[in-house]
Amino acid sequence: MKKKTSWAKKSLYVVLVVYAIITLIPFVWALSSSFKTFAEISSGVMNLLPKDFTLQNYVQIFIEEELFYRWLLNSVAIAGGGTALNLLFNSMAGYALARLSFPGKKMWFMLILAVIMIPAQVTMIPNYLILKELQWLNSYQGMIVPAMINATFIFMMRQFFLNFPKELEEAASLDGLGKAGTFLKIVLPMAKPALAAQAIFVFMGFWNDFMRPLIIMTDAEMYTLTVGLNSFKGQYVTYWNYIMAASMVFTIPVLVLYMFFNKFFMKGLSFTADK
């Protein structure tokens, strides 16, 4: 039995290593291409190391492309603001559904589950028309406010708070804290694992979003990085060297966020999966 288990583990490790290598190859190629010339990329040769190493691609996007910093700022503002609001409101809604008693609680919970089943594409046109009436097109609030809550993460936070020890809340109540104080001072600080997992997914959703900013933002100055990268595509020529360099810059914030929250990430997933 031990030999069978050992061979099974070794086989699993081999499969995982091979899968990791296959997954990393496109990223390594993109990183390498960000230091290649346009002519080398266009040649069609799939070499991982650039023959003519150059930093001109990064010089182009940071110095000669005047709007690149603005696109980066727009992406940071929208992703950061949207993530912060999601963490607050999704947690509040999840805690209310898990702990509070109020009329229509089951109905609201079933409604949230129903919203999870609706594809985002279905609500895209109604959202656009509402933003047009509010005169929120081409604005930060037009990108952030409609997406400042997420039904999926409301459900996730509810599952987390269902497993949260009631004894801590009862002790806080004996010390004189109300519901709001208990939530803000006791419950929320101890929900870091679930909040970290939520923060990573929500931030990536905002950061990688292409369709919504493409529809809502009309001025080039208001583009996010995902839409701005599209401007490197011409009618006849696509500047892949600039796109690869900008893509590497685009990837860095997500990697930093994941590294920062990594110690909480797996805890958050395991906590929410218990239920």
Short mmCIF file of C-alpha atoms in Angstrom, two decimals:
data_model
loop_
_atom_site.label_atom_id
_atom_site.label_comp_id
_atom_site.label_asym_id
_atom_site.label_seq_id
_atom_site.Cartn_x
_atom_site.Cartn_y
_atom_site.Cartn_z
CA MET A 1 0.00 0.00 0.00
CA LYS A 2 2.85 2.38 0.88
CA LYS A 3 4.56 1.70 -2.48
CA LYS A 4 1.30 2.36 -4.33
CA THR A 5 0.81 5.60 -2.39
CA SER A 6 4.39 6.67 -3.09
CA TRP A 7 4.04 6.06 -6.84
CA ALA A 8 0.70 7.87 -6.86
CA LYS A 9 2.29 10.92 -5.20
CA LYS A 10 5.22 10.89 -7.61
CA SER A 11 2.87 10.66 -10.58
CA LEU A 12 0.82 13.52 -9.22
CA TYR A 13 3.93 15.67 -8.76
CA VAL A 14 5.04 14.92 -12.33
CA VAL A 15 1.64 15.93 -13.69
CA LEU A 16 1.64 19.13 -11.62
CA VAL A 17 5.18 20.05 -12.71
CA VAL A 18 4.34 19.48 -16.37
CA TYR A 19 1.15 21.53 -15.99
CA ALA A 20 3.07 24.34 -14.27
CA ILE A 21 5.63 24.43 -17.08
CA ILE A 22 2.92 24.53 -19.75
CA THR A 23 1.17 27.32 -17.86
CA LEU A 24 4.37 29.36 -17.43
CA ILE A 25 5.58 29.13 -21.04
CA PRO A 26 3.16 31.82 -22.40
CA PHE A 27 4.09 34.19 -19.56
CA VAL A 28 7.83 33.63 -20.07
CA TRP A 29 7.42 34.19 -23.81
CA ALA A 30 5.48 37.43 -23.19
CA LEU A 31 8.15 38.64 -20.75
CA SER A 32 10.88 37.83 -23.26
CA SER A 33 8.97 39.50 -26.09
CA SER A 34 8.73 42.72 -24.09
CA PHE A 35 12.51 43.04 -24.59
CA LYS A 36 12.47 42.13 -28.30
CA THR A 37 12.31 44.39 -31.31
CA PHE A 38 9.21 44.50 -33.46
CA ALA A 39 11.11 42.90 -36.34
CA GLU A 40 12.18 39.92 -34.19
CA ILE A 41 8.64 39.29 -32.96
CA SER A 42 7.25 39.59 -36.50
CA SER A 43 9.75 37.05 -37.80
CA GLY A 44 7.71 34.23 -36.27
CA VAL A 45 10.67 32.57 -34.56
CA MET A 46 9.57 31.22 -31.14
CA ASN A 47 12.79 31.86 -29.21
CA LEU A 48 12.42 32.48 -25.47
CA LEU A 49 15.55 34.65 -25.23
CA PRO A 50 15.67 37.86 -27.28
CA LYS A 51 18.46 38.05 -29.86
CA ASP A 52 18.59 41.86 -29.76
CA PHE A 53 17.81 42.81 -26.16
CA THR A 54 16.23 46.28 -25.96
CA LEU A 55 14.46 48.49 -23.41
CA GLN A 56 12.98 50.70 -26.12
CA ASN A 57 9.54 49.11 -25.69
CA TYR A 58 9.34 50.28 -22.06
CA VAL A 59 10.75 53.69 -23.03
CA GLN A 60 7.99 53.95 -25.62
CA ILE A 61 5.10 53.23 -23.27
CA PHE A 62 6.42 55.20 -20.27
CA ILE A 63 7.93 58.24 -21.97
CA GLU A 64 6.65 58.59 -25.51
CA GLU A 65 3.09 57.37 -24.81
CA GLU A 66 1.71 60.36 -22.90
CA LEU A 67 -1.54 58.72 -21.83
CA PHE A 68 -0.02 55.51 -20.41
CA TYR A 69 0.35 56.94 -16.89
CA ARG A 70 -3.24 58.19 -17.04
CA TRP A 71 -4.49 54.76 -18.09
CA LEU A 72 -2.54 53.21 -15.23
CA LEU A 73 -4.00 55.75 -12.78
CA ASN A 74 -7.53 55.09 -14.05
CA SER A 75 -7.11 51.33 -13.59
CA VAL A 76 -5.70 51.74 -10.07
CA ALA A 77 -8.46 54.18 -9.04
CA ILE A 78 -11.29 52.05 -10.41
CA ALA A 79 -9.93 48.70 -9.21
CA GLY A 80 -8.88 50.04 -5.81
CA GLY A 81 -12.09 51.98 -5.13
CA GLY A 82 -14.32 49.19 -6.41
CA THR A 83 -12.52 46.57 -4.32
CA ALA A 84 -12.76 48.66 -1.13
CA LEU A 85 -16.50 49.22 -1.59
CA ASN A 86 -17.08 45.54 -2.37
CA LEU A 87 -15.24 44.45 0.77
CA LEU A 88 -17.40 46.74 2.90
CA PHE A 89 -20.84 46.21 1.36
CA ASN A 90 -20.52 42.50 0.58
CA SER A 91 -19.37 41.87 4.15
CA MET A 92 -22.22 43.93 5.59
CA ALA A 93 -24.79 42.09 3.48
CA GLY A 94 -23.27 38.69 4.25
CA TYR A 95 -23.24 39.41 7.98
CA ALA A 96 -26.85 40.59 7.93
CA LEU A 97 -27.98 37.42 6.14
CA ALA A 98 -25.99 35.20 8.51
CA ARG A 99 -26.71 36.82 11.87
CA LEU A 100 -29.57 39.33 11.82
CA SER A 101 -33.30 38.66 11.75
CA PHE A 102 -35.44 40.92 9.59
CA PRO A 103 -38.60 40.63 7.45
CA GLY A 104 -38.01 39.06 4.04
CA LYS A 105 -34.61 37.63 4.95
CA LYS A 106 -35.16 34.35 3.07
CA MET A 107 -36.63 36.19 0.10
CA TRP A 108 -33.59 38.48 -0.16
CA PHE A 109 -31.26 35.50 0.11
CA MET A 110 -33.07 33.64 -2.68
CA LEU A 111 -33.00 36.83 -4.78
CA ILE A 112 -29.23 37.06 -4.34
CA LEU A 113 -28.86 33.42 -5.42
CA ALA A 114 -30.98 34.18 -8.49
CA VAL A 115 -28.77 37.17 -9.37
CA ILE A 116 -25.70 34.90 -9.34
CA MET A 117 -27.30 32.87 -12.15
CA ILE A 118 -27.80 35.90 -14.45
CA PRO A 119 -24.91 36.43 -16.92
CA ALA A 120 -23.33 39.89 -16.82
CA GLN A 121 -23.94 40.30 -20.56
CA VAL A 122 -27.71 40.33 -19.95
CA THR A 123 -27.51 43.46 -17.76
CA MET A 124 -24.93 45.29 -19.86
CA ILE A 125 -27.38 47.30 -22.01
CA PRO A 126 -29.76 48.18 -19.12
CA ASN A 127 -26.75 49.37 -17.09
CA TYR A 128 -25.58 51.51 -19.98
CA LEU A 129 -29.00 53.14 -20.38
CA ILE A 130 -29.23 53.87 -16.65
CA LEU A 131 -25.73 55.40 -16.61
CA LYS A 132 -26.67 57.51 -19.63
CA GLU A 133 -29.74 58.89 -17.83
CA LEU A 134 -27.63 59.63 -14.74
CA GLN A 135 -24.99 61.29 -16.96
CA TRP A 136 -22.37 58.95 -15.49
CA LEU A 137 -20.88 57.80 -18.78
CA ASN A 138 -17.16 58.45 -19.13
CA SER A 139 -16.72 58.77 -15.35
CA TYR A 140 -15.22 56.86 -12.44
CA GLN A 141 -18.56 56.51 -10.66
CA GLY A 142 -20.03 54.96 -13.79
CA MET A 143 -17.45 52.19 -13.55
CA ILE A 144 -17.45 51.73 -9.76
CA VAL A 145 -21.00 52.26 -8.44
CA PRO A 146 -22.84 49.60 -10.53
CA ALA A 147 -20.21 47.03 -9.52
CA MET A 148 -19.68 48.03 -5.88
CA ILE A 149 -21.57 44.94 -4.68
CA ASN A 150 -21.33 41.38 -5.92
CA ALA A 151 -23.91 38.67 -5.26
CA THR A 152 -21.32 35.89 -5.41
CA PHE A 153 -19.21 37.41 -2.65
CA ILE A 154 -22.25 38.29 -0.56
CA PHE A 155 -23.00 34.56 -0.57
CA MET A 156 -19.37 33.77 0.22
CA MET A 157 -19.28 36.15 3.20
CA ARG A 158 -22.59 34.76 4.48
CA GLN A 159 -21.11 31.26 4.51
CA PHE A 160 -18.07 32.57 6.38
CA PHE A 161 -20.12 34.37 9.02
CA LEU A 162 -22.34 31.33 9.57
CA ASN A 163 -19.21 29.58 10.90
CA PHE A 164 -18.09 32.58 12.93
CA PRO A 165 -18.09 31.90 16.73
CA LYS A 166 -21.18 33.45 18.32
CA GLU A 167 -19.42 33.54 21.69
CA LEU A 168 -17.23 36.44 20.52
CA GLU A 169 -20.28 38.47 19.51
CA GLU A 170 -22.02 37.69 22.80
CA ALA A 171 -18.93 38.80 24.73
CA ALA A 172 -18.83 42.05 22.76
CA SER A 173 -22.52 42.60 23.48
CA LEU A 174 -21.89 42.15 27.23
CA ASP A 175 -19.15 44.79 26.98
CA GLY A 176 -21.70 47.25 25.62
CA LEU A 177 -21.05 47.07 21.87
CA GLY A 178 -24.05 47.27 19.58
CA LYS A 179 -24.50 45.39 16.33
CA ALA A 180 -22.58 47.97 14.30
CA GLY A 181 -19.74 48.14 16.82
CA THR A 182 -19.51 44.36 17.05
CA PHE A 183 -19.35 44.06 13.28
CA LEU A 184 -16.74 46.80 12.76
CA LYS A 185 -14.52 46.17 15.80
CA ILE A 186 -14.80 42.41 16.38
CA VAL A 187 -16.18 40.53 13.38
CA LEU A 188 -14.60 42.38 10.45
CA PRO A 189 -11.01 42.35 11.80
CA MET A 190 -11.28 38.59 12.39
CA ALA A 191 -12.61 37.99 8.87
CA LYS A 192 -9.24 38.73 7.24
CA PRO A 193 -8.96 35.32 5.49
CA ALA A 194 -12.32 35.70 3.75
CA LEU A 195 -11.70 39.39 3.01
CA ALA A 196 -8.30 38.60 1.49
CA ALA A 197 -9.74 35.94 -0.81
CA GLN A 198 -12.53 38.30 -1.80
CA ALA A 199 -10.10 41.20 -2.38
CA ILE A 200 -8.00 39.17 -4.82
CA PHE A 201 -10.94 38.02 -6.92
CA VAL A 202 -12.73 41.39 -6.93
CA PHE A 203 -9.56 43.34 -7.75
CA MET A 204 -8.77 40.99 -10.62
CA GLY A 205 -12.32 41.38 -11.90
CA PHE A 206 -12.00 45.18 -12.03
CA TRP A 207 -8.39 45.13 -13.22
CA ASN A 208 -8.96 42.71 -16.12
CA ASP A 209 -12.33 44.11 -17.18
CA PHE A 210 -12.34 45.12 -20.84
CA MET A 211 -15.93 45.25 -22.05
CA ARG A 212 -17.41 47.66 -19.47
CA PRO A 213 -14.73 50.38 -19.76
CA LEU A 214 -14.83 49.97 -23.55
CA ILE A 215 -18.55 50.80 -23.50
CA ILE A 216 -18.62 53.38 -20.70
CA MET A 217 -15.39 55.31 -21.34
CA THR A 218 -15.40 57.36 -24.55
CA ASP A 219 -12.46 59.76 -24.05
CA ALA A 220 -8.94 58.40 -24.46
CA GLU A 221 -7.91 60.05 -21.17
CA MET A 222 -10.49 57.96 -19.29
CA TYR A 223 -9.41 54.60 -20.72
CA THR A 224 -8.21 51.88 -18.38
CA LEU A 225 -5.09 49.87 -19.20
CA THR A 226 -7.09 47.05 -20.79
CA VAL A 227 -8.69 49.45 -23.28
CA GLY A 228 -5.51 51.51 -23.67
CA LEU A 229 -3.56 48.42 -24.74
CA ASN A 230 -5.99 48.07 -27.60
CA SER A 231 -4.78 51.41 -28.99
CA PHE A 232 -1.48 49.76 -29.93
CA LYS A 233 -3.38 47.86 -32.60
CA GLY A 234 -3.40 49.72 -35.89
CA GLN A 235 -5.42 49.07 -39.01
CA TYR A 236 -2.54 47.33 -40.73
CA VAL A 237 0.08 46.76 -38.01
CA THR A 238 -0.18 45.48 -34.44
CA TYR A 239 2.75 46.60 -32.29
CA TRP A 240 3.18 43.40 -30.28
CA ASN A 241 6.43 44.61 -28.72
CA TYR A 242 4.61 47.55 -27.08
CA ILE A 243 1.66 45.34 -26.12
CA MET A 244 3.95 42.80 -24.44
CA ALA A 245 5.79 45.51 -22.49
CA ALA A 246 2.54 47.12 -21.37
CA SER A 247 1.15 43.68 -20.48
CA MET A 248 4.06 43.05 -18.12
CA VAL A 249 3.39 46.37 -16.37
CA PHE A 250 -0.30 45.42 -16.32
CA THR A 251 0.51 42.09 -14.61
CA ILE A 252 2.67 43.48 -11.78
CA PRO A 253 -0.13 44.89 -9.52
CA VAL A 254 -2.01 41.57 -9.54
CA LEU A 255 1.16 39.65 -8.64
CA VAL A 256 1.94 42.09 -5.81
CA LEU A 257 -1.63 41.84 -4.49
CA TYR A 258 -1.53 38.05 -4.53
CA MET A 259 1.86 37.94 -2.80
CA PHE A 260 0.63 40.34 -0.12
CA PHE A 261 -2.59 38.42 0.61
CA ASN A 262 -1.22 34.93 -0.07
CA LYS A 263 -0.98 33.96 3.60
CA PHE A 264 -4.71 34.67 4.04
CA PHE A 265 -5.84 33.37 0.66
CA MET A 266 -5.99 29.61 1.33
CA LYS A 267 -7.45 30.20 4.81
CA GLY A 268 -10.27 32.21 3.26
CA LEU A 269 -11.06 29.51 0.73
CA SER A 270 -11.06 26.76 3.35
CA PHE A 271 -13.20 28.79 5.77
CA THR A 272 -15.86 29.49 3.16
CA ALA A 273 -15.83 25.88 1.92
CA ASP A 274 -16.53 24.38 5.34
CA LYS A 275 -20.23 25.07 5.13
#
